[in-house]
mmCIF file of C-alpha atoms in Angstrom:
data_model
loop_
_atom_site.group_PDB
_atom_site.id
_atom_site.type_symbol
_atom_site.label_atom_id
_atom_site.label_comp_id
_atom_site.label_asym_id
_atom_site.label_seq_id
_atom_site.Cartn_x
_atom_site.Cartn_y
_atom_site.Cartn_z
ATOM 1 C CA ASP Y 1 -10.675 0.355 -12.204
ATOM 2 C CA ILE Y 2 -7.046 0.414 -13.325
ATOM 3 C CA GLN Y 3 -5.492 -3.044 -13.293
ATOM 4 C CA MET Y 4 -1.792 -3.411 -12.504
ATOM 5 C CA THR Y 5 0.050 -6.471 -13.750
ATOM 6 C CA GLN Y 6 3.525 -7.380 -12.565
ATOM 7 C CA SER Y 7 5.944 -9.822 -14.121
ATOM 8 C CA PRO Y 8 7.430 -12.169 -13.297
ATOM 9 C CA SER Y 9 5.560 -13.462 -10.246
ATOM 10 C CA THR Y 10 8.764 -14.958 -8.893
ATOM 11 C CA LEU Y 11 12.358 -14.215 -9.756
ATOM 12 C CA SER Y 12 15.366 -16.238 -8.608
ATOM 13 C CA ALA Y 13 18.672 -14.431 -8.579
ATOM 14 C CA SER Y 14 22.087 -14.403 -6.934
ATOM 15 C CA ILE Y 15 23.955 -11.867 -4.849
ATOM 16 C CA GLY Y 16 25.485 -9.290 -7.144
ATOM 17 C CA ASP Y 17 23.023 -9.854 -9.986
ATOM 18 C CA ARG Y 18 21.217 -7.044 -11.740
ATOM 19 C CA VAL Y 19 17.472 -7.669 -11.835
ATOM 20 C CA THR Y 20 14.520 -5.930 -13.447
ATOM 21 C CA PHE Y 21 10.831 -6.172 -12.633
ATOM 22 C CA THR Y 22 8.036 -5.035 -14.906
ATOM 23 C CA CYS Y 23 4.690 -3.451 -14.097
ATOM 24 C CA ARG Y 24 1.974 -2.704 -16.662
ATOM 25 C CA ALA Y 25 -1.133 -0.609 -16.169
ATOM 26 C CA SER Y 26 -4.401 -1.290 -17.992
ATOM 27 C CA GLN Y 27 -4.565 2.394 -18.962
ATOM 28 C CA SER Y 28 -2.218 5.338 -18.906
ATOM 29 C CA ILE Y 29 -1.346 6.562 -15.431
ATOM 30 C CA GLY Y 30 1.238 9.151 -16.438
ATOM 31 C CA SER Y 31 4.121 8.797 -14.007
ATOM 32 C CA TRP Y 32 1.964 8.214 -10.937
ATOM 33 C CA LEU Y 33 3.514 4.900 -10.054
ATOM 34 C CA ALA Y 34 5.175 3.763 -6.835
ATOM 35 C CA TRP Y 35 7.247 0.729 -5.960
ATOM 36 C CA TYR Y 36 7.225 -0.836 -2.490
ATOM 37 C CA GLN Y 37 9.351 -3.506 -0.881
ATOM 38 C CA GLN Y 38 7.779 -5.845 1.645
ATOM 39 C CA LYS Y 39 9.471 -8.403 3.858
ATOM 40 C CA PRO Y 40 7.563 -11.197 5.622
ATOM 41 C CA GLY Y 41 5.573 -9.981 8.599
ATOM 42 C CA LYS Y 42 6.408 -6.341 7.912
ATOM 43 C CA ALA Y 43 4.654 -3.358 6.405
ATOM 44 C CA PRO Y 44 5.494 -2.274 2.864
ATOM 45 C CA ASN Y 45 8.247 0.300 2.453
ATOM 46 C CA LEU Y 46 8.198 2.978 -0.254
ATOM 47 C CA LEU Y 47 11.188 2.718 -2.593
ATOM 48 C CA ILE Y 48 10.317 4.730 -5.696
ATOM 49 C CA TYR Y 49 7.635 7.346 -6.380
ATOM 50 C CA ARG Y 50 6.549 9.140 -9.508
ATOM 51 C CA ALA Y 51 7.987 6.221 -11.461
ATOM 52 C CA SER Y 52 11.638 7.176 -11.104
ATOM 53 C CA ASN Y 53 12.196 9.185 -7.928
ATOM 54 C CA LEU Y 54 14.115 7.493 -5.136
ATOM 55 C CA GLN Y 55 12.536 7.827 -1.712
ATOM 56 C CA GLY Y 56 14.835 9.311 0.911
ATOM 57 C CA GLY Y 57 17.001 6.744 2.679
ATOM 58 C CA VAL Y 58 16.635 4.142 -0.065
ATOM 59 C CA SER Y 59 19.776 2.706 -1.614
ATOM 60 C CA SER Y 60 20.820 4.096 -4.985
ATOM 61 C CA ARG Y 61 21.028 0.496 -6.206
ATOM 62 C CA PHE Y 62 17.279 0.839 -6.783
ATOM 63 C CA SER Y 63 16.028 2.719 -9.825
ATOM 64 C CA GLY Y 64 12.740 3.076 -11.618
ATOM 65 C CA SER Y 65 11.700 4.085 -15.086
ATOM 66 C CA GLY Y 66 8.699 4.292 -17.366
ATOM 67 C CA SER Y 67 5.591 6.305 -17.998
ATOM 68 C CA GLY Y 68 2.140 5.817 -19.407
ATOM 69 C CA ARG Y 69 1.421 2.112 -19.067
ATOM 70 C CA GLU Y 70 4.775 0.385 -18.695
ATOM 71 C CA PHE Y 71 7.213 0.670 -15.831
ATOM 72 C CA THR Y 72 10.313 -1.073 -14.547
ATOM 73 C CA LEU Y 73 12.155 -1.395 -11.252
ATOM 74 C CA THR Y 74 15.828 -2.310 -11.405
ATOM 75 C CA ILE Y 75 18.162 -3.379 -8.636
ATOM 76 C CA SER Y 76 21.703 -2.908 -9.860
ATOM 77 C CA SER Y 77 23.611 -5.346 -7.646
ATOM 78 C CA LEU Y 78 21.607 -7.600 -5.375
ATOM 79 C CA GLN Y 79 22.436 -7.639 -1.699
ATOM 80 C CA PRO Y 80 21.153 -10.153 0.878
ATOM 81 C CA ASP Y 81 18.725 -7.588 2.305
ATOM 82 C CA ASP Y 82 17.004 -7.171 -1.076
ATOM 83 C CA PHE Y 83 15.304 -10.556 -1.094
ATOM 84 C CA ALA Y 84 11.684 -9.637 -0.532
ATOM 85 C CA THR Y 85 8.442 -9.082 -2.420
ATOM 86 C CA TYR Y 86 8.052 -5.985 -4.579
ATOM 87 C CA TYR Y 87 4.757 -4.304 -5.430
ATOM 88 C CA CYS Y 88 3.901 -1.572 -7.876
ATOM 89 C CA GLN Y 89 0.956 0.717 -7.198
ATOM 90 C CA GLN Y 90 -0.832 3.365 -9.224
ATOM 91 C CA TYR Y 91 -1.922 6.490 -7.411
ATOM 92 C CA TYR Y 92 -3.387 8.221 -10.441
ATOM 93 C CA GLU Y 93 -6.966 7.650 -9.396
ATOM 94 C CA TYR Y 94 -9.098 5.867 -6.835
ATOM 95 C CA PRO Y 95 -9.399 2.990 -6.315
ATOM 96 C CA TYR Y 96 -5.649 2.904 -5.929
ATOM 97 C CA THR Y 97 -4.494 -0.504 -7.134
ATOM 98 C CA PHE Y 98 -1.467 -2.672 -6.570
ATOM 99 C CA GLY Y 99 0.137 -5.238 -8.758
ATOM 100 C CA GLN Y 100 0.082 -8.817 -7.507
ATOM 101 C CA GLY Y 101 3.737 -8.614 -6.484
ATOM 102 C CA THR Y 102 7.052 -10.117 -7.567
ATOM 103 C CA LYS Y 103 8.813 -12.331 -5.062
ATOM 104 C CA LEU Y 104 12.590 -12.101 -5.327
ATOM 105 C CA GLU Y 105 14.234 -15.306 -4.144
ATOM 106 C CA ILE Y 106 17.812 -16.338 -3.649
ATOM 107 C CA LYS Y 107 19.042 -18.703 -6.349
ATOM 108 C CA GLU O 1 9.703 10.551 13.357
ATOM 109 C CA ALA O 2 6.354 9.799 11.769
ATOM 110 C CA GLN O 3 4.574 6.812 13.244
ATOM 111 C CA LEU O 4 1.245 5.072 12.697
ATOM 112 C CA VAL O 5 -0.090 2.545 15.200
ATOM 113 C CA GLU O 6 -3.131 0.400 14.427
ATOM 114 C CA SER O 7 -5.354 -1.322 16.950
ATOM 115 C CA GLY O 8 -8.734 -3.002 17.188
ATOM 116 C CA GLY O 9 -8.187 -6.198 15.258
ATOM 117 C CA GLY O 10 -9.285 -9.578 16.519
ATOM 118 C CA LEU O 11 -11.306 -12.723 15.935
ATOM 119 C CA VAL O 12 -14.884 -12.086 14.862
ATOM 120 C CA GLN O 13 -17.709 -14.320 13.706
ATOM 121 C CA PRO O 14 -19.119 -13.941 10.195
ATOM 122 C CA GLY O 15 -21.619 -11.125 10.124
ATOM 123 C CA GLY O 16 -19.939 -9.368 13.020
ATOM 124 C CA SER O 17 -18.381 -5.920 13.279
ATOM 125 C CA LEU O 18 -15.122 -4.332 14.351
ATOM 126 C CA ARG O 19 -13.743 -0.838 14.550
ATOM 127 C CA LEU O 20 -10.102 -0.420 13.703
ATOM 128 C CA SER O 21 -8.158 2.610 14.865
ATOM 129 C CA CYS O 22 -4.929 4.141 13.659
ATOM 130 C CA THR O 23 -3.230 6.772 15.764
ATOM 131 C CA ALA O 24 -0.609 9.001 14.227
ATOM 132 C CA SER O 25 2.317 10.810 15.795
ATOM 133 C CA GLY O 26 5.365 12.757 14.690
ATOM 134 C CA PHE O 27 3.728 14.680 11.837
ATOM 135 C CA SER O 28 0.906 17.109 11.065
ATOM 136 C CA PHE O 29 -1.939 14.631 10.809
ATOM 137 C CA ASN O 30 -4.413 17.129 9.368
ATOM 138 C CA ASN O 31 -2.216 17.627 6.287
ATOM 139 C CA TYR O 32 -2.499 14.003 5.231
ATOM 140 C CA ALA O 33 -5.085 11.835 3.587
ATOM 141 C CA MET O 34 -5.255 8.439 5.252
ATOM 142 C CA SER O 35 -5.890 5.017 3.769
ATOM 143 C CA TRP O 36 -6.387 1.455 4.863
ATOM 144 C CA VAL O 37 -4.712 -1.310 2.890
ATOM 145 C CA ARG O 38 -5.225 -4.979 3.675
ATOM 146 C CA GLN O 39 -3.342 -8.164 2.998
ATOM 147 C CA ALA O 40 -4.981 -11.558 3.232
ATOM 148 C CA PRO O 41 -2.744 -14.385 4.471
ATOM 149 C CA GLY O 42 -0.167 -15.215 1.810
ATOM 150 C CA LYS O 43 -1.684 -12.749 -0.650
ATOM 151 C CA GLY O 44 -0.894 -9.342 -2.079
ATOM 152 C CA LEU O 45 -1.843 -5.827 -1.044
ATOM 153 C CA GLU O 46 -5.372 -4.520 -1.545
ATOM 154 C CA TRP O 47 -6.281 -0.867 -1.059
ATOM 155 C CA VAL O 48 -9.535 -0.715 0.922
ATOM 156 C CA SER O 49 -10.507 2.849 1.766
ATOM 157 C CA ALA O 50 -9.264 6.427 1.988
ATOM 158 C CA ILE O 51 -10.312 9.667 3.627
ATOM 159 C CA SER O 52 -9.174 13.187 2.771
ATOM 160 C CA ASP O 53 -7.264 15.434 5.145
ATOM 161 C CA THR O 54 -10.401 17.227 6.335
ATOM 162 C CA GLY O 55 -12.577 14.141 6.327
ATOM 163 C CA GLY O 56 -14.800 15.679 3.698
ATOM 164 C CA SER O 57 -14.209 12.995 1.091
ATOM 165 C CA SER O 58 -13.987 9.252 1.399
ATOM 166 C CA TYR O 59 -13.397 6.420 -1.043
ATOM 167 C CA PHE O 60 -13.900 2.661 -0.958
ATOM 168 C CA ALA O 61 -12.944 -0.414 -2.916
ATOM 169 C CA ASP O 62 -15.892 -2.129 -4.565
ATOM 170 C CA SER O 63 -15.263 -5.187 -2.397
ATOM 171 C CA VAL O 64 -16.111 -3.271 0.806
ATOM 172 C CA GLN O 65 -18.465 -0.552 -0.429
ATOM 173 C CA GLY O 66 -21.557 -0.409 1.767
ATOM 174 C CA ARG O 67 -20.018 -2.515 4.551
ATOM 175 C CA PHE O 68 -17.043 -0.385 5.604
ATOM 176 C CA THR O 69 -17.015 3.237 6.708
ATOM 177 C CA ILE O 70 -14.004 5.440 7.314
ATOM 178 C CA SER O 71 -13.763 8.468 9.568
ATOM 179 C CA ARG O 72 -11.154 10.568 11.300
ATOM 180 C CA ASP O 73 -10.781 12.765 14.347
ATOM 181 C CA ASN O 74 -8.069 15.310 13.681
ATOM 182 C CA SER O 75 -8.135 16.434 17.317
ATOM 183 C CA LYS O 76 -7.043 12.921 18.297
ATOM 184 C CA ASN O 77 -4.757 12.276 15.308
ATOM 185 C CA THR O 78 -6.752 9.122 14.665
ATOM 186 C CA VAL O 79 -8.422 7.495 11.689
ATOM 187 C CA TYR O 80 -11.024 4.759 12.061
ATOM 188 C CA LEU O 81 -12.300 1.955 9.893
ATOM 189 C CA GLN O 82 -15.678 0.561 10.848
ATOM 190 C CA ILE O 83 -16.087 -2.857 9.297
ATOM 191 C CA ASN O 84 -19.535 -4.457 9.313
ATOM 192 C CA SER O 85 -21.104 -7.621 7.950
ATOM 193 C CA LEU O 86 -17.742 -9.325 8.087
ATOM 194 C CA ARG O 87 -17.050 -12.199 5.730
ATOM 195 C CA ALA O 88 -14.359 -14.860 5.734
ATOM 196 C CA GLU O 89 -12.701 -13.090 2.805
ATOM 197 C CA ASP O 90 -12.191 -9.998 4.977
ATOM 198 C CA THR O 91 -9.624 -11.939 7.001
ATOM 199 C CA ALA O 92 -6.399 -9.991 6.594
ATOM 200 C CA VAL O 93 -3.823 -7.770 8.171
ATOM 201 C CA TYR O 94 -5.107 -4.209 7.895
ATOM 202 C CA PHE O 95 -2.453 -1.548 7.449
ATOM 203 C CA CYS O 96 -2.944 2.162 7.980
ATOM 204 C CA THR O 97 -0.999 4.429 5.665
ATOM 205 C CA ARG O 98 -0.758 8.110 4.786
ATOM 206 C CA ARG O 99 -0.227 10.330 1.767
ATOM 207 C CA ILE O 100 0.148 14.067 1.824
ATOM 208 C CA ASP O 101 -3.047 15.737 0.658
ATOM 209 C CA GLY O 102 -3.562 18.893 -1.334
ATOM 210 C CA SER O 103 -0.351 18.419 -3.311
ATOM 211 C CA GLY O 104 -1.645 16.466 -6.263
ATOM 212 C CA PHE O 105 -0.717 12.862 -6.706
ATOM 213 C CA THR O 106 1.309 11.449 -3.818
ATOM 214 C CA PRO O 107 2.279 7.914 -2.750
ATOM 215 C CA PHE O 108 1.980 6.159 0.602
ATOM 216 C CA ASP O 109 5.164 7.139 2.408
ATOM 217 C CA CYS O 110 4.541 5.837 5.922
ATOM 218 C CA TRP O 111 2.801 2.660 7.094
ATOM 219 C CA GLY O 112 1.720 1.201 10.401
ATOM 220 C CA GLN O 113 2.660 -2.300 11.503
ATOM 221 C CA GLY O 114 -0.829 -3.640 10.820
ATOM 222 C CA THR O 115 -3.613 -5.227 12.840
ATOM 223 C CA LEU O 116 -4.989 -8.697 12.140
ATOM 224 C CA VAL O 117 -8.677 -9.259 11.539
ATOM 225 C CA SER O 118 -9.772 -12.898 11.520
ATOM 226 C CA VAL O 119 -13.305 -13.835 10.540
ATOM 227 C CA SER O 120 -14.295 -17.331 11.556
ATOM 228 C CA SER O 121 -17.060 -19.181 13.342
#
């Protein structure tokens, strides 16, 4: 199975900050990587697919990059609504696997 | 608007069974592969099972292989997850999600609100 590892586990930041999350795959997954945002008590929401493509309706403050084994999600200027948990997921092969998540907290 | 609505969760004793349902609306259900993803309390997301658009192929996480079965009824726009031999570690919110099938690699672009399964004596 492909293991996905996210770092950091928790990130504290302030409104207006630029933040970057990292996701590493245990083997190459090409660009078949998605990022999801999840708020407490809610379902995940797709932000980025194919490593760098913004899902429709998602703010352009979100961007993704990477290929192969290493990927990043960047939020350019944090807004109050962005404080949530972020998960990466590979959809290169079954079993699809998620990273353990990065919780973004208000500093 | 695409919508997925799960049902069937509840409190079950260890060793018991449940059948979860997910009913879709607002899109062509038979064009999509469907998956179940679960989230234990305070934990991350775990993909559990998937079924292809026709129902001809199914996939399972090692943690549920042999205990869970997945099926779909395209005439009812519904996917099912039969969960047997329940264990305490199966306690989680179970989300239904979709990905378009037959177009290569695609992500989960729509999720239900989830249904809670609690396993306890």
